[in-house]
Amino acid sequence: MKKNDGIRSNMFRNLILVSFIPYILAIIIFAIIMTRNSVEDSRNDGMFRNQIMNEKLEDVLDLHLTIMRNFAVNPGTRQFILQEEEDRDPVIQLMLEITNGGFKDSSNMSITRADGMQIARTDDHEMLNVSDRQYFIKTLEENTEVISDVLIGRVSNKPGIFLTVPVVEMDTQNISDYRDTIDKMNAPLLQDDDTEKYIIGIVQREYGLDFFQDFVEAISEDEIRVVILDNQGKLIADSGVDSIGSEEERADINSIREQVLSNIDAWNTEEVRNFGDKETYSFEAGTDIKGAENEEGFGSMNMEIDGEASLVCFSVNTMTGWLVATIRPYRDIREQVIHQALLIGIIGSVVLALIAVVAFYISKKSTKDISDEVNALTSARDRFKSESETDKLTDLYNKGALERMAKARLNSGERDGLDALYVIDLDHFKEVNDTLGHQAGDEILKEFAKRLKKVFRTEDIVARFGGDEFVVVLTDMPNEEVIQRKAAQINEVALNIQYEEKNAGISASIGIATAKGQEMTYEELFSKADKSVYIVKGSGRNGYSYNEGQFIRQ
């Protein structure tokens, strides 16, 4: 009996040694492969974040310019500029204030004559002469809409961005009636098909950098930094700081700006440089970067940021010429790989230990006992998988699980029905969170998530994308009416969320994108739905927009 026990012990020890050595080698090889894949994944992620950032910038700036353009072409606006102060219609001042109020921010909007003198503002400050401002000069000289680089506001004394739209008078009767005024303010003459036209002024708005800071903070994560630089290399926004204020407040991040600029001296040239990872990236729009033709300049490089090796992915915004850069330290990439390798190593060690225990007692345990051990292992694995895919606060799927499941679901098989993706953004949640506190905000998010899940089928993918943003993916829906009815139910759920027996004061802005069968990828559906959200936000919130179409208020 003792001899059999000794043989069993020797077999057990040999089994551990034989299993352990290949296991360690497998972990090392796995870590090497994962490191390479993680760098490539980080590069793709950075490019994707830049794409989202650029699309959001262009959508919002284009919307604001459109509103300003509509005000500028109003005949009353032109008449207002040409008239003397005592003859000006006060309704135009009221319209200016109403138009500016529609932007839902504290920025100032003003009307300026061609001689550079402001004649109307939406704040109480005295009128300024802006004839020396570069954005004013460019608007008049080129008859173009201008998005300026960073300038220090003369009223706010803080850095900001200015948007301008020219006001053109083409009415021959007005030109004749106000010829002296036009000549007096030296309005530029435009010749177009022998038609006499004059640029008699501009409509402008000033935006504080906090406006853009909100953008970068929404797209960044803890170790992923998003930076926007203007055409002069001045910092517009940086998710690595709490706010962008005066030059003194921005001094601590100037080193990053300088390092970015020092590494992109080939920008807007055809020069192709080779960086530390021995892979070639081009800065020039339209060139082949990593084998893919692109429509706008973008690339990636290895840089040292604050003394730390980092992967920087960058692109040029086609509308503004600004540089958008996503910065991720290689330390974070390595830590992620190490964390994953350790996690897999721990799980593997546990599995090996359990297998060894099962092997040691196999002669003494019945088949039923062995089956129980296997079931315990399976249950532990399933629990681990569930925890890794679930948002801890709301118990919905997290972002990673959403992207994996949605891509698999949308690419699987032929379907006769419609696929739909909802992007849901809770309105006023930040104000509620700031007023009632983070604990109250968490309770509101959990209650909304609970009710949101009840709106959909058990097989639908309902996920928390991050913060107060949720995403739902449906497949094989019978018709558009059902999809829109679900959106209306979501709006109703948000409006009726309560906290401590009082209405929480939130609503939902919903963007919906649909496709037939496998017409669109997950990324395309998400981008289309995300744009629809901005239509809802710009139209008053609390409603939904279907395939970037008309805003439907609840």
Tab-separated table of N, CA and C in Angstrom, residues 123-178:
chain	number	residue	atom	x	y	z
A	123	ASP	N	-23.858	90.645	-25.484
A	123	ASP	CA	-23.556	90.907	-24.075
A	123	ASP	C	-23.623	92.415	-23.813
A	124	ASP	N	-23.296	92.825	-22.617
A	124	ASP	CA	-23.417	94.226	-22.226
A	124	ASP	C	-22.136	95.026	-22.438
A	125	HIS	N	-21.126	94.411	-23.023
A	125	HIS	CA	-19.852	95.102	-23.198
A	125	HIS	C	-19.966	96.158	-24.295
A	126	GLU	N	-19.136	97.188	-24.188
A	126	GLU	CA	-19.131	98.236	-25.199
A	126	GLU	C	-18.636	97.683	-26.522
A	127	MET	N	-19.037	98.356	-27.624
A	127	MET	CA	-18.668	97.914	-28.959
A	127	MET	C	-17.162	98.062	-29.178
A	128	LEU	N	-16.566	97.097	-29.896
A	128	LEU	CA	-15.127	97.090	-30.146
A	128	LEU	C	-14.846	97.339	-31.620
A	129	ASN	N	-13.624	97.768	-31.903
A	129	ASN	CA	-13.142	97.861	-33.274
A	129	ASN	C	-12.210	96.674	-33.517
A	130	VAL	N	-12.583	95.774	-34.431
A	130	VAL	CA	-11.818	94.547	-34.665
A	130	VAL	C	-11.138	94.566	-36.036
A	131	SER	N	-10.930	95.768	-36.574
A	131	SER	CA	-10.363	95.866	-37.924
A	131	SER	C	-8.962	95.295	-38.019
A	132	ASP	N	-8.238	95.173	-36.878
A	132	ASP	CA	-6.884	94.635	-36.910
A	132	ASP	C	-6.840	93.129	-36.693
A	133	ARG	N	-7.982	92.510	-36.441
A	133	ARG	CA	-8.027	91.065	-36.208
A	133	ARG	C	-7.863	90.310	-37.529
A	134	GLN	N	-7.044	89.254	-37.532
A	134	GLN	CA	-6.743	88.530	-38.752
A	134	GLN	C	-7.981	87.863	-39.335
A	135	TYR	N	-8.856	87.337	-38.458
A	135	TYR	CA	-10.059	86.686	-38.970
A	135	TYR	C	-10.964	87.685	-39.682
A	136	PHE	N	-11.015	88.931	-39.198
A	136	PHE	CA	-11.823	89.969	-39.834
A	136	PHE	C	-11.232	90.328	-41.200
A	137	ILE	N	-9.921	90.520	-41.235
A	137	ILE	CA	-9.252	90.882	-42.493
A	137	ILE	C	-9.436	89.788	-43.543
A	138	LYS	N	-9.262	88.529	-43.125
A	138	LYS	CA	-9.387	87.415	-44.076
A	138	LYS	C	-10.817	87.287	-44.591
A	139	THR	N	-11.806	87.487	-43.724
A	139	THR	CA	-13.202	87.381	-44.153
A	139	THR	C	-13.516	88.391	-45.240
A	140	LEU	N	-13.038	89.635	-45.064
A	140	LEU	CA	-13.316	90.680	-46.049
A	140	LEU	C	-12.491	90.498	-47.315
A	141	GLU	N	-11.229	90.140	-47.176
A	141	GLU	CA	-10.361	90.032	-48.362
A	141	GLU	C	-10.746	88.848	-49.246
A	142	GLU	N	-11.161	87.749	-48.636
A	142	GLU	CA	-11.428	86.530	-49.407
A	142	GLU	C	-12.917	86.212	-49.526
A	143	ASN	N	-13.772	87.041	-48.894
A	143	ASN	CA	-15.212	86.793	-48.910
A	143	ASN	C	-15.511	85.344	-48.535
A	144	THR	N	-14.989	84.935	-47.380
A	144	THR	CA	-15.103	83.535	-46.984
A	144	THR	C	-15.451	83.429	-45.518
A	145	GLU	N	-16.048	82.303	-45.153
A	145	GLU	CA	-16.287	82.002	-43.751
A	145	GLU	C	-14.966	81.573	-43.114
A	146	VAL	N	-14.713	82.018	-41.893
A	146	VAL	CA	-13.413	81.791	-41.258
A	146	VAL	C	-13.601	81.120	-39.901
A	147	ILE	N	-12.778	80.091	-39.656
A	147	ILE	CA	-12.632	79.505	-38.315
A	147	ILE	C	-11.206	79.844	-37.881
A	148	SER	N	-11.071	80.730	-36.931
A	148	SER	CA	-9.754	81.256	-36.587
A	148	SER	C	-8.927	80.252	-35.793
A	149	ASP	N	-7.635	80.547	-35.669
A	149	ASP	CA	-6.791	79.839	-34.718
A	149	ASP	C	-7.008	80.455	-33.334
A	150	VAL	N	-6.251	80.029	-32.343
A	150	VAL	CA	-6.430	80.508	-30.974
A	150	VAL	C	-6.029	81.979	-30.861
A	151	LEU	N	-6.946	82.781	-30.310
A	151	LEU	CA	-6.689	84.194	-30.055
A	151	LEU	C	-7.120	84.530	-28.633
A	152	ILE	N	-6.516	85.554	-28.059
A	152	ILE	CA	-6.925	86.015	-26.735
A	152	ILE	C	-8.092	86.988	-26.902
A	153	GLY	N	-9.249	86.666	-26.307
A	153	GLY	CA	-10.419	87.523	-26.412
A	153	GLY	C	-10.200	88.844	-25.699
A	154	ARG	N	-10.609	89.924	-26.344
A	154	ARG	CA	-10.398	91.244	-25.762
A	154	ARG	C	-11.343	91.514	-24.590
A	155	VAL	N	-12.448	90.809	-24.540
A	155	VAL	CA	-13.379	90.966	-23.433
A	155	VAL	C	-13.102	89.933	-22.341
A	156	SER	N	-13.002	88.667	-22.739
A	156	SER	CA	-12.789	87.594	-21.763
A	156	SER	C	-11.353	87.529	-21.266
A	157	ASN	N	-10.391	88.048	-22.070
A	157	ASN	CA	-8.959	87.964	-21.756
A	157	ASN	C	-8.511	86.510	-21.612
A	158	LYS	N	-9.201	85.627	-22.317
A	158	LYS	CA	-8.838	84.214	-22.321
A	158	LYS	C	-8.758	83.719	-23.763
A	159	PRO	N	-7.994	82.659	-23.986
A	159	PRO	CA	-7.877	82.152	-25.355
A	159	PRO	C	-9.201	81.590	-25.851
A	160	GLY	N	-9.454	81.757	-27.142
A	160	GLY	CA	-10.689	81.253	-27.730
A	160	GLY	C	-10.576	81.171	-29.239
A	161	ILE	N	-11.658	80.708	-29.864
A	161	ILE	CA	-11.749	80.556	-31.312
A	161	ILE	C	-12.880	81.454	-31.821
A	162	PHE	N	-12.680	82.083	-32.980
A	162	PHE	CA	-13.699	82.956	-33.562
A	162	PHE	C	-14.207	82.368	-34.875
A	163	LEU	N	-15.532	82.355	-35.050
A	163	LEU	CA	-16.181	81.956	-36.298
A	163	LEU	C	-16.778	83.202	-36.932
A	164	THR	N	-16.544	83.400	-38.228
A	164	THR	CA	-17.074	84.588	-38.910
A	164	THR	C	-17.753	84.185	-40.218
A	165	VAL	N	-18.792	84.953	-40.572
A	165	VAL	CA	-19.518	84.786	-41.836
A	165	VAL	C	-19.682	86.172	-42.458
A	166	PRO	N	-19.324	86.358	-43.746
A	166	PRO	CA	-19.465	87.679	-44.367
A	166	PRO	C	-20.927	88.030	-44.638
A	167	VAL	N	-21.229	89.325	-44.574
A	167	VAL	CA	-22.555	89.834	-44.927
A	167	VAL	C	-22.394	90.607	-46.241
A	168	VAL	N	-23.064	90.138	-47.292
A	168	VAL	CA	-22.899	90.709	-48.633
A	168	VAL	C	-24.188	91.417	-49.050
A	169	GLU	N	-24.061	92.693	-49.465
A	169	GLU	CA	-25.205	93.448	-49.983
A	169	GLU	C	-25.170	93.414	-51.500
A	170	MET	N	-26.274	92.903	-52.104
A	170	MET	CA	-26.326	92.800	-53.555
A	170	MET	C	-27.576	93.482	-54.119
A	171	ASP	N	-28.395	94.038	-53.235
A	171	ASP	CA	-29.602	94.724	-53.677
A	171	ASP	C	-29.227	96.095	-54.262
A	172	THR	N	-29.507	96.281	-55.534
A	172	THR	CA	-29.085	97.512	-56.217
A	172	THR	C	-29.723	98.752	-55.625
A	173	GLN	N	-30.969	98.633	-55.171
A	173	GLN	CA	-31.646	99.788	-54.586
A	173	GLN	C	-30.990	100.197	-53.269
A	174	ASN	N	-30.685	99.179	-52.426
A	174	ASN	CA	-29.994	99.469	-51.161
A	174	ASN	C	-28.621	100.082	-51.411
A	175	ILE	N	-27.911	99.541	-52.400
A	175	ILE	CA	-26.579	100.072	-52.710
A	175	ILE	C	-26.683	101.529	-53.140
A	176	SER	N	-27.713	101.826	-53.925
A	176	SER	CA	-27.902	103.210	-54.374
A	176	SER	C	-28.284	104.126	-53.218
A	177	ASP	N	-29.202	103.639	-52.360
A	177	ASP	CA	-29.682	104.466	-51.251
A	177	ASP	C	-28.595	104.736	-50.217
A	178	TYR	N	-27.705	103.761	-50.013
A	178	TYR	CA	-26.703	103.882	-48.946
A	178	TYR	C	-25.279	103.969	-49.510
